[in-house]
Amino acid sequence: MSKRILICNRGEIAIRIAKAVRELGHTAVGFWTDNELEPPHLEYCDIWLHLKGNNNTETYLNMDQILKLVSEHKIEAVHPGYGFLSENTIFAKKLEEMAVIFIGPHSFAIEKMGDKAISKQMAKDSGVPVIPGSTGEIESAKEAAEISKEIGYPVLLKAVAGGGGKGMRVCLSEDELEKNFAAVRREAESSFGNPGVLVEKYILNPHHIEVQILADKKGNIFHCFERECSVQRRHQKIIEEAPSPFIGDDESLRLKISETAVLLAKAVNYDSAGTVEFIMAEDKSFYFLEMNTRIQVEHPITEEITGVDLVANMIKSALGEELDIKSQAEIKILGHAIECRICAEDPVTMLPAPGKVVAFDYSFPQGVRFDHCIYKGFEVKPDFDPMIGKLIVRGLNRKVAIRKTKDALSRMHIDGVKTNLKLHEIIIDQENFVAGDYTTNYISEVKPQDQVEALVSDVALFKKALAIEIESMRQ
Ligand code: ADP
Ligand code: ADP
Ligand code: MG
């Protein structure tokens, strides 16, 4: 039966969800706001609703207004996307009360996994290795210092409700720990409305490796293998790849980490698409980091290597339908995929740079998927997430995927706003990256951003020389 499904998000993910909603024969309902009068996702939506307001607090984070529209327009299911209300237990519970389907896991899983301290305890209880340190919240700097003395410095203070790489501080000594404790609590309270903090060992030179989970409401829990997301700035991912080059051809390790993720998913009776994130140390031991109970930004690379449509299956699961896959054995890895997050940001400082796109074009090689919300005239407002597109490239193997990514990056032009395209071009060509030899410290240690200026001025010089040549040909 066709359902009226509301997409509670904007940008590239709203388009991605709308495509899946329509493909499954449902009605896609999208929002426009006073801050974005003609968002590109509406092209993929059958019904357009006005969400009043000029900023995210008034619109996509405004639960009351959204719930009112849900009931007024007889919405039957809601897909929250990522960010905004996607991991908000109250939102999921309110929809449950209204007998509207929340396209995500049951609210108990969101609640437990949304708290880094509670989820860590649950992971530990179910036999999943966790990072040494406190499992629960710590109450005082003194308690943090006692635990840190035991586990040894450096340690990381982390907001239990944190996300998006925010609410974390590395402390090298007891002095630093004391200084940072109150500050992290304050930041956590103001950013996440929860001052809870935990302390854990800061793992040196680690890899961020995560496992995609896909589950239905009938008790089937599958994994779709791993993604490596170690190219990060400010603890936020900018390039992801699947499978992980660090795990490489160690199939037993691949299976072990994937099955460990399933173990945790089983412990919370997980029943949707979700991701279990791990930190992998230099010696390949791995520890639970957190679970994201939603569709993730980098889900497409898994779709590309497994052929499983995660968004469509997440919807099917929420509606109580059968998944497209019936057994774990059906899910296989074919080839390699890389995703570059294209952000409206200064490529050197990597800070958001809002503005208006005045020109946009591309001519990609075979095997490229570009999930984006860019068009000529598109205005990246300060209130929007700076991520405006995801370049997703699939190849027969990692070498081919890198070759195609390099070509695709050089054939995309965005003018009017600063983007990190040139930074990606440098990374994709950089020796350590090509060798698959990088950790989460890659950006801070190798500093590919330092080479951007040289590349940009090379391009400017080339353009100038070309203009002179064209001019001389005209004469
Ligand atoms: P993923 O885990 O899917 O790779 P991120 O953790 O980078 O993605 O976050 C996904 C999106 O949600 C990003 O656009 C980020 O800005 C936003 N986000 C994540 N957590 C929060 C949060 N707690 N509050 C606000 N925005 C968040
Ligand atoms: P978020 O909710 O913001 O995504 P995570 O707990 O997933 O927070 O951590 C984000 C990133 O921070 C990780 O991918 C990793 O690079 C770094 N990080 C988190 N915890 C640790 C740790 N204990 N040791 C080293 N790096 C860490
Ligand atoms: Mg994370």
mmCIF file with all atom_site columns, C-alpha atoms in Angstrom, residues 35-149:
data_model
loop_
_atom_site.group_PDB
_atom_site.id
_atom_site.type_symbol
_atom_site.label_atom_id
_atom_site.label_alt_id
_atom_site.label_comp_id
_atom_site.label_asym_id
_atom_site.label_entity_id
_atom_site.label_seq_id
_atom_site.pdbx_PDB_ins_code
_atom_site.Cartn_x
_atom_site.Cartn_y
_atom_site.Cartn_z
_atom_site.occupancy
_atom_site.B_iso_or_equiv
_atom_site.pdbx_formal_charge
_atom_site.auth_seq_id
_atom_site.auth_comp_id
_atom_site.auth_asym_id
_atom_site.auth_atom_id
_atom_site.pdbx_PDB_model_num
ATOM 1   C CA . ASN A 1 35  ? 15.181 30.466 4.256  1.00 0.00 ? 35  ASN A CA 1
ATOM 2   C CA . GLU A 1 36  ? 15.136 28.288 1.131  1.00 0.00 ? 36  GLU A CA 1
ATOM 3   C CA . LEU A 1 37  ? 12.175 29.003 -1.097 1.00 0.00 ? 37  LEU A CA 1
ATOM 4   C CA . GLU A 1 38  ? 12.932 26.538 -3.888 1.00 0.00 ? 38  GLU A CA 1
ATOM 5   C CA . PRO A 1 39  ? 15.074 23.732 -2.496 1.00 0.00 ? 39  PRO A CA 1
ATOM 6   C CA . PRO A 1 40  ? 16.206 21.279 -5.195 1.00 0.00 ? 40  PRO A CA 1
ATOM 7   C CA . HIS A 1 41  ? 14.729 18.260 -3.373 1.00 0.00 ? 41  HIS A CA 1
ATOM 8   C CA . LEU A 1 42  ? 11.217 19.464 -4.215 1.00 0.00 ? 42  LEU A CA 1
ATOM 9   C CA . GLU A 1 43  ? 11.824 18.386 -7.798 1.00 0.00 ? 43  GLU A CA 1
ATOM 10  C CA . TYR A 1 44  ? 11.769 14.825 -6.443 1.00 0.00 ? 44  TYR A CA 1
ATOM 11  C CA . CYS A 1 45  ? 8.762  15.357 -4.158 1.00 0.00 ? 45  CYS A CA 1
ATOM 12  C CA . ASP A 1 46  ? 5.082  14.941 -5.006 1.00 0.00 ? 46  ASP A CA 1
ATOM 13  C CA . ILE A 1 47  ? 3.759  17.222 -2.249 1.00 0.00 ? 47  ILE A CA 1
ATOM 14  C CA . TRP A 1 48  ? 5.409  20.455 -1.065 1.00 0.00 ? 48  TRP A CA 1
ATOM 15  C CA . LEU A 1 49  ? 4.762  21.785 2.428  1.00 0.00 ? 49  LEU A CA 1
ATOM 16  C CA . HIS A 1 50  ? 5.722  25.166 3.856  1.00 0.00 ? 50  HIS A CA 1
ATOM 17  C CA . LEU A 1 51  ? 7.791  24.925 7.032  1.00 0.00 ? 51  LEU A CA 1
ATOM 18  C CA . LYS A 1 52  ? 7.724  28.490 8.305  1.00 0.00 ? 52  LYS A CA 1
ATOM 19  C CA . GLY A 1 53  ? 10.886 30.129 9.540  1.00 0.00 ? 53  GLY A CA 1
ATOM 20  C CA . ASN A 1 54  ? 14.228 31.618 8.615  1.00 0.00 ? 54  ASN A CA 1
ATOM 21  C CA . ASN A 1 55  ? 16.624 29.365 10.449 1.00 0.00 ? 55  ASN A CA 1
ATOM 22  C CA . ASN A 1 56  ? 17.023 25.741 11.498 1.00 0.00 ? 56  ASN A CA 1
ATOM 23  C CA . THR A 1 57  ? 15.676 26.321 15.016 1.00 0.00 ? 57  THR A CA 1
ATOM 24  C CA . GLU A 1 58  ? 12.455 27.678 13.547 1.00 0.00 ? 58  GLU A CA 1
ATOM 25  C CA . THR A 1 59  ? 12.227 25.004 10.844 1.00 0.00 ? 59  THR A CA 1
ATOM 26  C CA . TYR A 1 60  ? 13.980 21.621 10.673 1.00 0.00 ? 60  TYR A CA 1
ATOM 27  C CA . LEU A 1 61  ? 14.568 21.517 14.438 1.00 0.00 ? 61  LEU A CA 1
ATOM 28  C CA . ASN A 1 62  ? 11.095 22.793 15.278 1.00 0.00 ? 62  ASN A CA 1
ATOM 29  C CA . MET A 1 63  ? 9.357  19.650 16.468 1.00 0.00 ? 63  MET A CA 1
ATOM 30  C CA . ASP A 1 64  ? 6.031  21.337 17.280 1.00 0.00 ? 64  ASP A CA 1
ATOM 31  C CA . GLN A 1 65  ? 5.613  22.857 13.832 1.00 0.00 ? 65  GLN A CA 1
ATOM 32  C CA . ILE A 1 66  ? 6.677  19.623 12.119 1.00 0.00 ? 66  ILE A CA 1
ATOM 33  C CA . LEU A 1 67  ? 4.302  17.448 14.191 1.00 0.00 ? 67  LEU A CA 1
ATOM 34  C CA . LYS A 1 68  ? 1.428  19.837 13.469 1.00 0.00 ? 68  LYS A CA 1
ATOM 35  C CA . LEU A 1 69  ? 2.072  19.519 9.723  1.00 0.00 ? 69  LEU A CA 1
ATOM 36  C CA . VAL A 1 70  ? 2.354  15.735 10.096 1.00 0.00 ? 70  VAL A CA 1
ATOM 37  C CA . SER A 1 71  ? -1.139 15.518 11.532 1.00 0.00 ? 71  SER A CA 1
ATOM 38  C CA . GLU A 1 72  ? -2.685 18.196 9.272  1.00 0.00 ? 72  GLU A CA 1
ATOM 39  C CA . HIS A 1 73  ? -1.427 16.528 6.106  1.00 0.00 ? 73  HIS A CA 1
ATOM 40  C CA . LYS A 1 74  ? -2.086 12.921 7.140  1.00 0.00 ? 74  LYS A CA 1
ATOM 41  C CA . ILE A 1 75  ? 1.548  11.902 6.956  1.00 0.00 ? 75  ILE A CA 1
ATOM 42  C CA . GLU A 1 76  ? 1.965  8.154  7.534  1.00 0.00 ? 76  GLU A CA 1
ATOM 43  C CA . ALA A 1 77  ? 5.745  7.892  7.889  1.00 0.00 ? 77  ALA A CA 1
ATOM 44  C CA . VAL A 1 78  ? 8.657  10.280 8.484  1.00 0.00 ? 78  VAL A CA 1
ATOM 45  C CA . HIS A 1 79  ? 12.254 9.934  7.306  1.00 0.00 ? 79  HIS A CA 1
ATOM 46  C CA . PRO A 1 80  ? 14.541 12.189 9.373  1.00 0.00 ? 80  PRO A CA 1
ATOM 47  C CA . GLY A 1 81  ? 17.749 11.837 7.263  1.00 0.00 ? 81  GLY A CA 1
ATOM 48  C CA . TYR A 1 82  ? 20.909 12.701 9.228  1.00 0.00 ? 82  TYR A CA 1
ATOM 49  C CA . GLY A 1 83  ? 21.542 15.602 11.620 1.00 0.00 ? 83  GLY A CA 1
ATOM 50  C CA . PHE A 1 84  ? 18.481 17.643 12.718 1.00 0.00 ? 84  PHE A CA 1
ATOM 51  C CA . LEU A 1 85  ? 15.929 15.376 14.492 1.00 0.00 ? 85  LEU A CA 1
ATOM 52  C CA . SER A 1 86  ? 17.344 12.072 13.259 1.00 0.00 ? 86  SER A CA 1
ATOM 53  C CA . GLU A 1 87  ? 18.627 10.973 16.661 1.00 0.00 ? 87  GLU A CA 1
ATOM 54  C CA . ASN A 1 88  ? 16.058 12.744 18.796 1.00 0.00 ? 88  ASN A CA 1
ATOM 55  C CA . THR A 1 89  ? 14.275 10.243 21.045 1.00 0.00 ? 89  THR A CA 1
ATOM 56  C CA . ILE A 1 90  ? 11.446 12.635 21.887 1.00 0.00 ? 90  ILE A CA 1
ATOM 57  C CA . PHE A 1 91  ? 10.655 13.151 18.211 1.00 0.00 ? 91  PHE A CA 1
ATOM 58  C CA . ALA A 1 92  ? 10.598 9.405  17.549 1.00 0.00 ? 92  ALA A CA 1
ATOM 59  C CA . LYS A 1 93  ? 8.427  8.802  20.628 1.00 0.00 ? 93  LYS A CA 1
ATOM 60  C CA . LYS A 1 94  ? 5.944  11.543 19.703 1.00 0.00 ? 94  LYS A CA 1
ATOM 61  C CA . LEU A 1 95  ? 5.535  10.065 16.244 1.00 0.00 ? 95  LEU A CA 1
ATOM 62  C CA . GLU A 1 96  ? 5.045  6.624  17.806 1.00 0.00 ? 96  GLU A CA 1
ATOM 63  C CA . GLU A 1 97  ? 2.284  8.124  19.995 1.00 0.00 ? 97  GLU A CA 1
ATOM 64  C CA . MET A 1 98  ? 0.618  9.618  16.915 1.00 0.00 ? 98  MET A CA 1
ATOM 65  C CA . ALA A 1 99  ? 0.801  6.183  15.221 1.00 0.00 ? 99  ALA A CA 1
ATOM 66  C CA . VAL A 1 100 ? 3.072  7.668  12.556 1.00 0.00 ? 100 VAL A CA 1
ATOM 67  C CA . ILE A 1 101 ? 6.014  5.510  11.472 1.00 0.00 ? 101 ILE A CA 1
ATOM 68  C CA . PHE A 1 102 ? 9.469  6.863  12.270 1.00 0.00 ? 102 PHE A CA 1
ATOM 69  C CA . ILE A 1 103 ? 11.869 5.628  9.583  1.00 0.00 ? 103 ILE A CA 1
ATOM 70  C CA . GLY A 1 104 ? 14.657 4.613  11.907 1.00 0.00 ? 104 GLY A CA 1
ATOM 71  C CA . PRO A 1 105 ? 15.022 2.214  14.825 1.00 0.00 ? 105 PRO A CA 1
ATOM 72  C CA . HIS A 1 106 ? 12.622 1.977  17.770 1.00 0.00 ? 106 HIS A CA 1
ATOM 73  C CA . SER A 1 107 ? 13.048 4.872  20.213 1.00 0.00 ? 107 SER A CA 1
ATOM 74  C CA . PHE A 1 108 ? 14.702 2.697  22.894 1.00 0.00 ? 108 PHE A CA 1
ATOM 75  C CA . ALA A 1 109 ? 17.667 2.058  20.569 1.00 0.00 ? 109 ALA A CA 1
ATOM 76  C CA . ILE A 1 110 ? 17.982 5.772  19.758 1.00 0.00 ? 110 ILE A CA 1
ATOM 77  C CA . GLU A 1 111 ? 17.889 6.653  23.437 1.00 0.00 ? 111 GLU A CA 1
ATOM 78  C CA . LYS A 1 112 ? 20.457 4.095  24.561 1.00 0.00 ? 112 LYS A CA 1
ATOM 79  C CA . MET A 1 113 ? 22.833 4.451  21.616 1.00 0.00 ? 113 MET A CA 1
ATOM 80  C CA . GLY A 1 114 ? 22.523 8.252  21.578 1.00 0.00 ? 114 GLY A CA 1
ATOM 81  C CA . ASP A 1 115 ? 24.360 8.446  24.874 1.00 0.00 ? 115 ASP A CA 1
ATOM 82  C CA . LYS A 1 116 ? 28.029 7.592  24.511 1.00 0.00 ? 116 LYS A CA 1
ATOM 83  C CA . ALA A 1 117 ? 28.284 6.505  28.161 1.00 0.00 ? 117 ALA A CA 1
ATOM 84  C CA . ILE A 1 118 ? 25.198 4.251  28.165 1.00 0.00 ? 118 ILE A CA 1
ATOM 85  C CA . SER A 1 119 ? 26.062 2.712  24.780 1.00 0.00 ? 119 SER A CA 1
ATOM 86  C CA . LYS A 1 120 ? 29.617 2.052  25.933 1.00 0.00 ? 120 LYS A CA 1
ATOM 87  C CA . GLN A 1 121 ? 28.303 0.199  28.968 1.00 0.00 ? 121 GLN A CA 1
ATOM 88  C CA . MET A 1 122 ? 25.931 -1.826 26.780 1.00 0.00 ? 122 MET A CA 1
ATOM 89  C CA . ALA A 1 123 ? 28.765 -2.639 24.386 1.00 0.00 ? 123 ALA A CA 1
ATOM 90  C CA . LYS A 1 124 ? 30.925 -3.803 27.284 1.00 0.00 ? 124 LYS A CA 1
ATOM 91  C CA . ASP A 1 125 ? 28.079 -5.931 28.681 1.00 0.00 ? 125 ASP A CA 1
ATOM 92  C CA . SER A 1 126 ? 27.571 -7.630 25.334 1.00 0.00 ? 126 SER A CA 1
ATOM 93  C CA . GLY A 1 127 ? 31.240 -8.539 24.955 1.00 0.00 ? 127 GLY A CA 1
ATOM 94  C CA . VAL A 1 128 ? 32.226 -5.762 22.546 1.00 0.00 ? 128 VAL A CA 1
ATOM 95  C CA . PRO A 1 129 ? 35.670 -4.305 23.316 1.00 0.00 ? 129 PRO A CA 1
ATOM 96  C CA . VAL A 1 130 ? 35.501 -0.696 24.540 1.00 0.00 ? 130 VAL A CA 1
ATOM 97  C CA . ILE A 1 131 ? 38.172 2.012  24.873 1.00 0.00 ? 131 ILE A CA 1
ATOM 98  C CA . PRO A 1 132 ? 39.839 1.936  28.321 1.00 0.00 ? 132 PRO A CA 1
ATOM 99  C CA . GLY A 1 133 ? 38.458 4.647  30.587 1.00 0.00 ? 133 GLY A CA 1
ATOM 100 C CA . SER A 1 134 ? 35.182 5.474  32.270 1.00 0.00 ? 134 SER A CA 1
ATOM 101 C CA . THR A 1 135 ? 32.144 3.691  30.975 1.00 0.00 ? 135 THR A CA 1
ATOM 102 C CA . GLY A 1 136 ? 29.673 5.906  32.753 1.00 0.00 ? 136 GLY A CA 1
ATOM 103 C CA . GLU A 1 137 ? 29.646 9.675  33.118 1.00 0.00 ? 137 GLU A CA 1
ATOM 104 C CA . ILE A 1 138 ? 32.235 11.242 35.401 1.00 0.00 ? 138 ILE A CA 1
ATOM 105 C CA . GLU A 1 139 ? 31.138 13.714 38.023 1.00 0.00 ? 139 GLU A CA 1
ATOM 106 C CA . SER A 1 140 ? 34.282 15.685 38.790 1.00 0.00 ? 140 SER A CA 1
ATOM 107 C CA . ALA A 1 141 ? 37.737 16.625 37.511 1.00 0.00 ? 141 ALA A CA 1
ATOM 108 C CA . LYS A 1 142 ? 39.098 14.628 40.459 1.00 0.00 ? 142 LYS A CA 1
ATOM 109 C CA . GLU A 1 143 ? 37.363 11.459 39.322 1.00 0.00 ? 143 GLU A CA 1
ATOM 110 C CA . ALA A 1 144 ? 38.588 12.052 35.765 1.00 0.00 ? 144 ALA A CA 1
ATOM 111 C CA . ALA A 1 145 ? 42.140 12.492 37.059 1.00 0.00 ? 145 ALA A CA 1
ATOM 112 C CA . GLU A 1 146 ? 41.983 9.219  39.009 1.00 0.00 ? 146 GLU A CA 1
ATOM 113 C CA . ILE A 1 147 ? 40.816 7.263  35.976 1.00 0.00 ? 147 ILE A CA 1
ATOM 114 C CA . SER A 1 148 ? 43.371 8.982  33.730 1.00 0.00 ? 148 SER A CA 1
ATOM 115 C CA . LYS A 1 149 ? 46.199 8.119  36.083 1.00 0.00 ? 149 LYS A CA 1
#
